[in-house]
Amino acid sequence: MSTTTNAKGAPAEQPFSLKAILPPLLAIIVGMIMVILDGTVVNVAVPKLVEYFNTDLKTVQWAITGYTLALAAVIPLAGYMTDRFGSKQVFVSTVAMFVLGSMLCSIAQTSSQLVLFRVIQGLGGGMVAPIGMAMVFRLAPPERRGSIMGMLGIPMLLAPALGPVLSGWLVEYVSWHWIFLINVPIGIVGITLGIKYLPKTETKGRAHLDILGIILAPVAFSMLAYGVNQGGGESWSSTGAIVGLSVGGVALVLFIIVELLHKHPLLELRVFRSSDFTRGIILSWVTQAALFGSMLFVPLYLQQIRNYTPLETGLILLPQALASGIGMPLGGRLFDKIGARPLVFVGLSIISTALFMLSGVTADTSLPFIMSTLAMMGLGMGLSMMPVNTHVLNSAPREWVNRVTPLTAAAQQVVVSFAVAGMTGYLTSQIAVHMGKMTAGANPLSAMVLGFNDVFFFSACIAVAGVVISLILRKPKVSAAPASPDAQTADPAMMMGH
């Protein structure tokens, strides 16, 4: 139970006003756009980076995997940092650090430096999304939460889809360095808005830091991602795969044990006791794996197989952005009325259909066909992603929201890094398999096309698994009576009031 205060500190109960929360919401959105945008701008630039640094796809892919793993490594610190220093201070500081990392990426001279600087960039930006989501969750009243989270979700889906257009133009007409330098003015705007408009939150002087968790989590996630990459690209019995999966698996088990025993864990794993939360987050992982694992390969297909320029590639991906911009607010509004299950079922069914359609592309598939499948993916993303994320937050006890958002965000980044690493390796190995089956004099492009077909088909199968899982989501419970201030054991789905 909490009270709002006016500018002079006096208690004040005021009706909800969208206009009142718009400035802080804008500050959060600008910061999140910058970080999420940078997660996808590299996708279109990958062929150029391979050429510029004179290296191979698997090496440059680590600029993406390293970034997502770095995000995952610091996301769990969000709960501790906000408890210790306050949401506003940490949000503004991490945006500033992300800008610094972006500047370093723009001056990388080798592929190794790029990977290293991307890791630094990820360490700076990792806490932006979970802290931003937690602040919006507290700003919005329960009955408007779906709509407000839907507004927040627009940049979360538009940024990944619009990133390739911006990236394509910069790579083709300016320089790849500018896909990172563009973050500087955006970051300055975000920092300025954050300092001026974000509300100050209470800090807890007795915040505790889980040192063992901080050490074990990055080891577990990075080694597992490395093992998945090696297994998918070479062989699951290769030394790299065995070492990565073994070390990562042991570290993960130890991490789980430490978190469950620690009085102030880095990640609040006890929330998995809620079956609604568990179902929701597993579904979220499946959706992330299917979507973001495959999103890397559409730009690669368009540039490597179809020979489109980076800018043309970005424009071809534009229908995905437009469709997600339509689906996101629609999904948010419908969530408030009908819950997550029907929306996620419909959204993932559309995504599955689109991925199955992409799994049959050839070297001369018509452009309208490709763009229509991308639009379907965007619409499916818009309808399903924010409802399932809001469902997950609603399923957790109110007092754990600060800890649950880092858990969900970190887990999603880890899943994305696994998907990118595993599918990149799978693409490489499948192309090699198809090359080996070809007769002398056959066009090697055919083997590459078949490799992309396999990856899209695999992504479609993951999405179908999500459709099945969505059927077991339960509609969020709605309390008919106002919550009692003395109720200490309220249902997690109802612990959302102010």
Coordinates of C-alpha atoms in Angstrom, one line a residue:
M1 CA 0.0 0.0 0.0
S2 CA 1.4 3.4 -0.9
T3 CA 0.3 7.0 -1.2
T4 CA 1.1 9.5 -3.9
T5 CA 2.4 12.9 -3.0
N6 CA 2.1 16.3 -4.5
A7 CA 5.0 18.7 -5.4
K8 CA 5.1 19.9 -1.8
G9 CA 5.2 16.5 -0.2
A10 CA 1.6 16.4 1.0
P11 CA -0.4 13.3 0.5
A12 CA -2.7 13.5 -2.5
E13 CA -5.1 11.0 -4.1
Q14 CA -5.5 12.0 -7.7
P15 CA -7.2 10.2 -10.6
F16 CA -5.0 8.6 -13.2
S17 CA -3.9 11.0 -15.9
L18 CA -2.1 9.9 -19.1
K19 CA -0.9 13.4 -19.6
A20 CA 0.8 13.3 -16.2
I21 CA 2.8 10.2 -16.9
L22 CA 3.6 11.0 -20.5
P23 CA 6.9 12.9 -19.8
P24 CA 8.5 10.1 -17.7
L25 CA 7.1 7.5 -20.1
L26 CA 8.8 9.4 -23.0
A27 CA 12.1 9.5 -21.1
I28 CA 11.9 5.7 -20.5
I29 CA 10.9 5.0 -24.1
V30 CA 13.8 7.1 -25.6
G31 CA 16.3 5.2 -23.4
M32 CA 14.8 1.8 -24.3
I33 CA 14.7 2.6 -28.0
M34 CA 18.4 3.3 -28.1
V35 CA 19.3 0.0 -26.4
I36 CA 16.8 -2.2 -28.3
L37 CA 17.6 -0.5 -31.6
D38 CA 21.3 -1.4 -31.2
G39 CA 20.3 -5.0 -30.7
T40 CA 19.2 -5.2 -34.4
V41 CA 21.1 -2.5 -36.3
V42 CA 24.1 -4.9 -36.5
N43 CA 22.0 -7.6 -38.3
V44 CA 21.9 -5.7 -41.6
A45 CA 25.6 -4.7 -41.2
V46 CA 26.8 -8.2 -40.7
P47 CA 27.9 -8.9 -44.4
K48 CA 29.7 -5.5 -44.4
L49 CA 31.4 -6.2 -41.1
V50 CA 32.6 -9.6 -42.4
E51 CA 34.1 -7.9 -45.4
Y52 CA 35.5 -4.9 -43.5
F53 CA 37.3 -7.0 -40.9
N54 CA 38.2 -9.8 -43.4
T55 CA 36.7 -12.5 -41.1
D56 CA 33.9 -15.0 -41.2
L57 CA 30.2 -15.0 -40.2
K58 CA 30.7 -17.0 -37.0
T59 CA 33.2 -14.5 -35.7
V60 CA 31.1 -11.4 -36.4
Q61 CA 28.1 -13.2 -35.0
W62 CA 29.8 -13.0 -31.6
A63 CA 29.4 -9.2 -31.8
I64 CA 25.7 -10.0 -31.4
T65 CA 25.9 -12.9 -29.0
G66 CA 28.5 -11.0 -26.8
Y67 CA 26.2 -8.0 -26.7
T68 CA 23.2 -10.0 -25.6
L69 CA 25.2 -12.0 -23.0
A70 CA 26.6 -8.7 -21.6
L71 CA 23.0 -7.4 -21.3
A72 CA 22.0 -10.6 -19.5
A73 CA 25.0 -10.4 -17.1
V74 CA 24.1 -7.0 -15.7
I75 CA 20.3 -7.1 -15.9
P76 CA 20.1 -9.1 -12.6
L77 CA 22.0 -6.2 -10.9
A78 CA 19.0 -4.0 -11.6
G79 CA 17.2 -5.0 -8.5
Y80 CA 20.1 -4.4 -6.2
M81 CA 21.1 -1.1 -7.9
T82 CA 17.6 0.3 -7.7
D83 CA 17.2 -0.7 -4.1
R84 CA 20.6 0.9 -3.3
F85 CA 20.6 4.0 -5.5
G86 CA 17.1 4.5 -6.8
S87 CA 15.5 3.8 -10.2
K88 CA 16.1 7.3 -11.7
Q89 CA 19.7 7.6 -10.8
V90 CA 20.6 4.1 -12.2
F91 CA 18.5 4.5 -15.3
V92 CA 20.2 7.8 -16.3
S93 CA 23.7 6.4 -15.4
T94 CA 23.3 3.3 -17.5
V95 CA 22.1 5.2 -20.5
A96 CA 25.2 7.4 -20.2
M97 CA 27.4 4.3 -20.0
F98 CA 25.7 2.8 -23.0
V99 CA 26.5 5.9 -25.0
L100 CA 30.2 5.6 -24.0
G101 CA 30.2 2.0 -25.2
S102 CA 28.7 3.0 -28.5
M103 CA 31.5 5.5 -29.1
L104 CA 34.0 2.8 -28.5
C105 CA 32.3 0.4 -31.0
S106 CA 32.5 3.1 -33.7
I107 CA 36.3 3.2 -33.5
A108 CA 36.9 -0.6 -33.4
Q109 CA 39.9 -1.6 -35.7
T110 CA 39.5 -5.4 -35.5
S111 CA 36.7 -7.9 -35.2
S112 CA 38.0 -8.8 -31.7
Q113 CA 37.9 -5.2 -30.6
L114 CA 34.3 -4.9 -32.0
V115 CA 33.2 -7.9 -29.9
L116 CA 34.9 -6.5 -26.8
F117 CA 33.4 -3.1 -27.2
R118 CA 30.0 -4.6 -27.9
V119 CA 30.3 -6.4 -24.6
I120 CA 31.1 -3.1 -22.8
Q121 CA 28.2 -1.5 -24.6
G122 CA 25.9 -4.3 -23.4
L123 CA 27.2 -3.9 -19.8
G124 CA 26.1 -0.3 -20.0
G125 CA 22.7 -0.9 -21.5
G126 CA 21.6 -4.1 -19.7
M127 CA 19.7 -2.4 -16.9
V128 CA 17.8 0.1 -19.0
A129 CA 14.9 -2.2 -20.1
P130 CA 14.1 -3.9 -16.8
I131 CA 14.3 -0.7 -14.8
G132 CA 12.2 1.1 -17.4
M133 CA 9.6 -1.6 -17.4
A134 CA 9.4 -1.6 -13.6
M135 CA 9.0 2.2 -13.4
V136 CA 6.2 2.1 -16.0
F137 CA 4.5 -0.8 -14.2
R138 CA 4.5 1.3 -11.0
L139 CA 3.2 4.4 -12.8
A140 CA 0.2 2.7 -14.4
P141 CA -2.9 1.7 -12.4
P142 CA -4.0 -2.0 -12.7
E143 CA -7.0 -1.3 -14.9
R144 CA -4.9 0.6 -17.4
R145 CA -1.7 -1.5 -17.2
G146 CA -2.3 -3.4 -20.4
S147 CA -2.8 -0.2 -22.4
I148 CA 0.2 1.6 -20.9
M149 CA 2.5 -1.4 -21.3
G150 CA 1.2 -1.6 -24.9
M151 CA 2.4 2.0 -25.4
L152 CA 5.8 1.0 -24.0
G153 CA 5.8 -2.0 -26.2
I154 CA 5.6 0.0 -29.4
P155 CA 9.3 1.1 -29.3
M156 CA 10.2 -2.4 -28.1
L157 CA 9.0 -3.9 -31.4
L158 CA 9.4 -0.9 -33.7
A159 CA 13.0 -0.5 -32.8
P160 CA 14.1 -4.0 -33.8
A161 CA 12.1 -3.6 -37.1
L162 CA 13.1 -0.1 -37.9
G163 CA 16.7 -0.7 -37.0
P164 CA 17.5 -2.4 -40.3
V165 CA 16.2 0.6 -42.3
L166 CA 18.4 3.1 -40.4
S167 CA 21.3 0.7 -40.4
G168 CA 21.0 -0.1 -44.1
W169 CA 21.0 3.6 -45.0
L170 CA 24.0 4.3 -42.8
V171 CA 26.0 1.3 -44.0
E172 CA 25.3 2.0 -47.7
Y173 CA 25.6 5.8 -47.8
V174 CA 27.6 6.9 -44.8
S175 CA 29.7 4.3 -42.9
W176 CA 29.1 1.3 -40.6
H177 CA 30.7 3.3 -37.8
W178 CA 27.5 5.5 -37.7
I179 CA 25.3 2.6 -36.6
F180 CA 26.9 3.1 -33.3
L181 CA 27.6 6.9 -33.3
I182 CA 23.8 7.5 -33.9
N183 CA 23.3 6.5 -30.3
V184 CA 25.1 9.6 -29.0
P185 CA 22.4 12.2 -29.8
I186 CA 19.6 9.8 -28.9
G187 CA 21.4 9.1 -25.6
I188 CA 21.8 12.8 -24.8
V189 CA 18.1 13.3 -25.3
G190 CA 17.3 10.3 -23.1
I191 CA 19.6 11.5 -20.3
T192 CA 18.1 15.1 -20.4
L193 CA 14.5 13.8 -20.3
G194 CA 15.4 11.3 -17.5
I195 CA 17.0 14.0 -15.3
K196 CA 14.1 16.3 -15.8
Y197 CA 11.0 14.1 -15.7
L198 CA 11.7 10.7 -14.1
P199 CA 10.2 10.5 -10.5
K200 CA 12.6 9.9 -7.6
T201 CA 12.1 6.6 -5.8
E202 CA 12.9 5.5 -2.3
T203 CA 16.2 3.7 -1.7
K204 CA 16.9 1.0 0.7
G205 CA 20.2 1.5 2.6
R206 CA 20.4 -2.1 3.6
A207 CA 20.5 -3.5 0.0
H208 CA 22.6 -6.7 -0.2
L209 CA 24.8 -7.8 -3.1
D210 CA 24.9 -11.5 -4.1
I211 CA 28.6 -11.8 -5.0
L212 CA 28.4 -15.6 -5.9
G213 CA 25.4 -15.0 -8.1
I214 CA 27.3 -12.2 -10.0
I215 CA 30.2 -14.6 -10.7
L216 CA 28.3 -17.7 -11.6
A217 CA 25.6 -16.2 -13.8
P218 CA 27.9 -14.8 -16.6
V219 CA 30.0 -18.0 -16.5
A220 CA 26.9 -20.2 -16.9
F221 CA 25.2 -18.2 -19.6
S222 CA 28.3 -17.4 -21.7
M223 CA 29.7 -21.0 -21.6
L224 CA 26.3 -22.4 -22.5
A225 CA 25.9 -20.0 -25.5
Y226 CA 29.4 -21.0 -26.6
G227 CA 28.6 -24.7 -26.3
V228 CA 25.4 -24.3 -28.3
N229 CA 27.2 -22.4 -31.0
Q230 CA 30.0 -25.0 -31.3
G231 CA 27.5 -27.8 -31.2
G232 CA 25.2 -26.4 -33.9
G233 CA 28.1 -25.3 -36.1
E234 CA 30.5 -28.2 -35.8
S235 CA 29.4 -31.2 -33.8
W236 CA 27.8 -31.8 -30.5
S237 CA 30.7 -34.2 -29.7
S238 CA 33.3 -31.5 -30.5
T239 CA 35.6 -30.4 -27.7
G240 CA 34.2 -26.8 -27.7
A241 CA 30.6 -28.1 -27.4
I242 CA 31.4 -30.5 -24.6
V243 CA 33.5 -28.0 -22.6
G244 CA 31.0 -25.2 -23.1
L245 CA 27.9 -27.2 -22.2
S246 CA 29.6 -29.0 -19.3
V247 CA 31.1 -25.9 -17.6
G248 CA 28.0 -23.9 -18.3
G249 CA 25.7 -26.6 -17.0
V250 CA 27.6 -27.0 -13.8
A251 CA 27.8 -23.2 -13.3
L252 CA 24.0 -23.0 -13.9
V253 CA 23.2 -25.7 -11.3
L254 CA 25.4 -24.0 -8.8
F255 CA 23.8 -20.6 -9.6
I256 CA 20.3 -22.0 -9.1
I257 CA 21.3 -23.5 -5.7
V258 CA 23.0 -20.3 -4.6
E259 CA 20.0 -18.2 -5.6
L260 CA 17.5 -20.4 -3.8
L261 CA 19.6 -20.4 -0.5
H262 CA 20.6 -16.7 -0.5
K263 CA 18.5 -14.4 1.6
H264 CA 18.9 -11.6 -1.0
P265 CA 19.4 -13.4 -4.3
L266 CA 20.5 -11.7 -7.5
L267 CA 17.5 -13.3 -9.3
E268 CA 14.3 -14.1 -7.4
L269 CA 13.9 -17.7 -8.5
R270 CA 11.3 -18.5 -5.9
V271 CA 8.7 -16.7 -8.1
F272 CA 8.7 -19.9 -10.2
R273 CA 6.5 -21.4 -7.5
S274 CA 3.7 -19.5 -9.2
S275 CA 2.5 -21.9 -12.0
D276 CA 1.0 -18.9 -13.9
F277 CA 4.4 -17.2 -13.8
T278 CA 6.2 -20.3 -14.9
R279 CA 3.9 -21.0 -17.8
G280 CA 4.1 -17.4 -18.9
I281 CA 7.9 -17.0 -18.8
I282 CA 8.4 -20.4 -20.7
L283 CA 6.1 -19.1 -23.4
S284 CA 8.0 -15.9 -23.5
W285 CA 11.3 -17.8 -24.0
V286 CA 9.9 -19.8 -26.8
T287 CA 8.6 -16.7 -28.5
Q288 CA 11.9 -14.9 -28.2
A289 CA 13.8 -17.9 -29.6
A290 CA 11.6 -18.3 -32.6
L291 CA 11.5 -14.6 -33.5
F292 CA 14.9 -13.1 -32.7
G293 CA 16.8 -16.2 -33.7
S294 CA 15.3 -16.0 -37.2
M295 CA 15.3 -12.2 -37.5
L296 CA 19.1 -12.3 -38.0
F297 CA 18.7 -14.5 -41.0
V298 CA 16.2 -12.6 -43.1
P299 CA 18.7 -9.7 -43.7
L300 CA 21.4 -12.3 -44.5
Y301 CA 19.2 -14.1 -47.0
L302 CA 18.2 -10.8 -48.7
Q303 CA 21.9 -9.7 -49.0
Q304 CA 23.7 -12.9 -49.6
I305 CA 21.2 -14.8 -51.7
R306 CA 19.2 -12.0 -53.4
N307 CA 22.1 -9.4 -53.5
Y308 CA 20.0 -6.5 -52.2
T309 CA 21.9 -3.6 -50.8
P310 CA 21.8 -2.8 -47.0
L311 CA 19.3 0.0 -47.5
E312 CA 17.0 -2.1 -49.8
T313 CA 17.2 -4.8 -47.2
G314 CA 16.0 -2.4 -44.5
L315 CA 13.2 -1.1 -46.6
I316 CA 12.0 -4.7 -47.4
L317 CA 11.9 -5.3 -43.6
L318 CA 9.7 -2.2 -43.1
P319 CA 6.3 -3.9 -43.3
Q320 CA 7.3 -5.9 -40.2
A321 CA 7.8 -2.6 -38.4
L322 CA 4.5 -1.2 -39.6
A323 CA 2.5 -4.3 -38.7
S324 CA 4.0 -4.6 -35.3
G325 CA 3.1 -0.9 -34.7
I326 CA -0.5 -1.8 -35.5
G327 CA -0.6 -5.0 -33.4
M328 CA 1.1 -3.7 -30.3
P329 CA -1.4 -1.2 -29.0
L330 CA -4.2 -3.4 -30.2
G331 CA -2.8 -6.3 -28.1
G332 CA -2.4 -4.0 -25.1
R333 CA -6.0 -2.9 -25.2
L334 CA -7.4 -6.4 -25.8
F335 CA -5.3 -7.8 -22.9
D336 CA -7.2 -5.6 -20.5
K337 CA -10.5 -7.1 -21.7
I338 CA -9.7 -10.8 -22.6
G339 CA -6.4 -11.7 -21.0
A340 CA -3.2 -13.1 -22.6
R341 CA -4.2 -16.6 -23.8
P342 CA -6.3 -15.8 -26.9
L343 CA -4.0 -13.0 -28.0
V344 CA -0.8 -15.1 -27.6
F345 CA -2.5 -18.1 -29.4
V346 CA -3.5 -16.0 -32.4
G347 CA -0.2 -14.1 -32.5
L348 CA 2.0 -17.2 -32.4
S349 CA -0.2 -18.9 -34.9
I350 CA 0.4 -16.0 -37.3
I351 CA 4.1 -16.1 -36.6
S352 CA 4.3 -19.9 -37.1
T353 CA 2.5 -19.6 -40.5
A354 CA 4.8 -16.8 -41.6
L355 CA 7.9 -18.8 -40.7
F356 CA 6.6 -21.9 -42.5
M357 CA 6.1 -19.8 -45.5
L358 CA 9.6 -18.4 -45.3
S359 CA 11.0 -22.0 -45.0
G360 CA 10.1 -22.5 -48.7
V361 CA 11.8 -19.4 -50.2
T362 CA 14.1 -19.9 -53.2
A363 CA 16.7 -17.7 -54.9
D364 CA 13.9 -16.0 -56.9
T365 CA 10.9 -15.9 -54.6
S366 CA 8.8 -12.8 -55.3
L367 CA 9.4 -9.7 -53.1
P368 CA 5.7 -9.2 -52.3
F369 CA 5.6 -12.8 -50.9
I370 CA 8.6 -12.1 -48.7
M371 CA 7.3 -8.7 -47.5
S372 CA 3.8 -10.2 -46.7
T373 CA 5.4 -12.9 -44.6
L374 CA 7.4 -10.3 -42.7
A375 CA 4.2 -8.2 -42.2
M376 CA 2.6 -11.3 -40.7
M377 CA 5.5 -11.8 -38.4
G378 CA 5.2 -8.2 -37.2
L379 CA 1.5 -8.4 -36.6
G380 CA 2.0 -11.7 -34.6
M381 CA 4.8 -10.1 -32.6
G382 CA 2.6 -7.1 -31.8
L383 CA -0.4 -9.2 -30.7
S384 CA 1.6 -11.6 -28.5
M385 CA 4.7 -10.2 -27.0
M386 CA 3.5 -7.5 -24.6
P387 CA 0.4 -9.5 -23.4
V388 CA 2.6 -12.4 -22.4
N389 CA 5.1 -10.0 -20.7
T390 CA 2.4 -8.2 -18.8
H391 CA 0.8 -11.6 -17.9
V392 CA 4.2 -12.7 -16.4
L393 CA 4.5 -9.5 -14.3
N394 CA 0.9 -9.8 -13.1
S395 CA 1.6 -13.4 -12.0
A396 CA 4.3 -12.3 -9.6
P397 CA 3.8 -10.9 -6.1
R398 CA 3.6 -7.2 -6.1
E399 CA 6.6 -6.7 -3.8
W400 CA 8.8 -8.7 -6.2
V401 CA 8.2 -6.6 -9.3
N402 CA 11.7 -4.9 -9.0
R403 CA 13.2 -8.4 -8.8
V404 CA 11.0 -10.1 -11.4
T405 CA 11.6 -7.7 -14.3
P406 CA 15.4 -8.3 -14.1
L407 CA 14.7 -12.1 -14.0
T408 CA 12.5 -12.0 -17.1
A409 CA 14.7 -9.6 -19.0
A410 CA 17.9 -11.5 -18.2
A411 CA 16.3 -14.8 -19.1
Q412 CA 15.1 -13.4 -22.5
Q413 CA 18.5 -12.0 -23.4
V414 CA 20.1 -15.4 -22.6
V415 CA 17.5 -17.2 -24.7
V416 CA 18.1 -14.7 -27.6
S417 CA 21.9 -15.2 -27.4
F418 CA 21.4 -19.0 -27.4
A419 CA 19.0 -18.7 -30.4
V420 CA 21.5 -16.5 -32.3
A421 CA 24.5 -18.7 -31.5
G422 CA 22.7 -22.0 -32.1
M423 CA 21.0 -21.0 -35.3
T424 CA 24.1 -19.4 -36.7
G425 CA 25.9 -22.7 -36.1
Y426 CA 23.0 -24.6 -37.5
L427 CA 22.9 -22.5 -40.7
T428 CA 26.6 -23.0 -41.2
S429 CA 26.4 -26.8 -40.7
Q430 CA 23.3 -27.2 -42.9
I431 CA 24.9 -25.3 -45.8
A432 CA 27.9 -27.6 -45.5
V433 CA 25.7 -30.7 -45.5
H434 CA 23.8 -29.5 -48.6
M435 CA 27.1 -28.6 -50.3
G436 CA 28.3 -32.2 -49.6
K437 CA 25.3 -33.6 -51.3
M438 CA 25.6 -31.5 -54.5
T439 CA 26.8 -33.0 -57.7
A440 CA 29.9 -31.5 -59.5
G441 CA 29.1 -28.3 -61.3
A442 CA 25.9 -27.5 -59.4
N443 CA 25.3 -24.0 -58.2
P444 CA 26.5 -23.5 -54.6
L445 CA 23.8 -20.9 -54.1
S446 CA 21.2 -23.7 -54.0
A447 CA 22.9 -25.2 -51.0
M448 CA 22.9 -21.8 -49.2
V449 CA 19.1 -21.4 -50.0
L450 CA 18.4 -24.8 -48.5
G451 CA 20.4 -23.9 -45.4
F452 CA 18.2 -20.8 -44.9
N453 CA 15.1 -23.0 -45.5
D454 CA 16.2 -25.3 -42.7
V455 CA 16.7 -22.5 -40.2
F456 CA 13.3 -20.9 -41.0
F457 CA 11.7 -24.3 -40.7
F458 CA 13.4 -24.9 -37.3
S459 CA 12.2 -21.5 -36.1
A460 CA 8.6 -22.3 -37.3
C461 CA 8.7 -25.5 -35.2
I462 CA 9.7 -23.5 -32.1
A463 CA 6.8 -21.1 -32.7
V464 CA 4.4 -24.0 -33.0
A465 CA 5.6 -25.3 -29.6
G466 CA 4.6 -21.8 -28.3
V467 CA 1.1 -22.1 -29.8
V468 CA 0.6 -25.3 -27.9
I469 CA 2.0 -23.8 -24.6
S470 CA -0.3 -20.8 -25.0
L471 CA -3.3 -23.1 -24.5
I472 CA -2.4 -23.7 -20.9
L473 CA -2.2 -20.0 -19.9
R474 CA -4.9 -19.1 -17.5
K475 CA -6.9 -15.9 -17.9
P476 CA -5.8 -13.4 -15.2
K477 CA -8.0 -13.4 -12.2
V478 CA -9.9 -10.2 -11.4
S479 CA -10.8 -9.2 -7.9
A480 CA -14.4 -8.1 -7.6
A481 CA -13.8 -6.4 -4.2
P482 CA -11.2 -3.9 -3.3
A483 CA -8.1 -5.4 -1.8
S484 CA -7.8 -5.2 2.0
P485 CA -4.8 -3.3 3.3
D486 CA -4.3 -6.1 5.8
A487 CA -4.3 -8.9 3.2
Q488 CA -0.8 -10.4 3.3
T489 CA -1.5 -13.6 1.3
A490 CA -3.4 -12.2 -1.7
D491 CA -3.3 -14.1 -5.0
P492 CA -0.2 -13.1 -7.0
A493 CA -2.4 -12.2 -10.0
M494 CA -4.2 -9.7 -7.8
M495 CA -1.3 -8.1 -6.0
M496 CA -1.1 -5.1 -8.3
G497 CA -2.9 -2.3 -6.5
H498 CA -1.4 0.9 -5.2

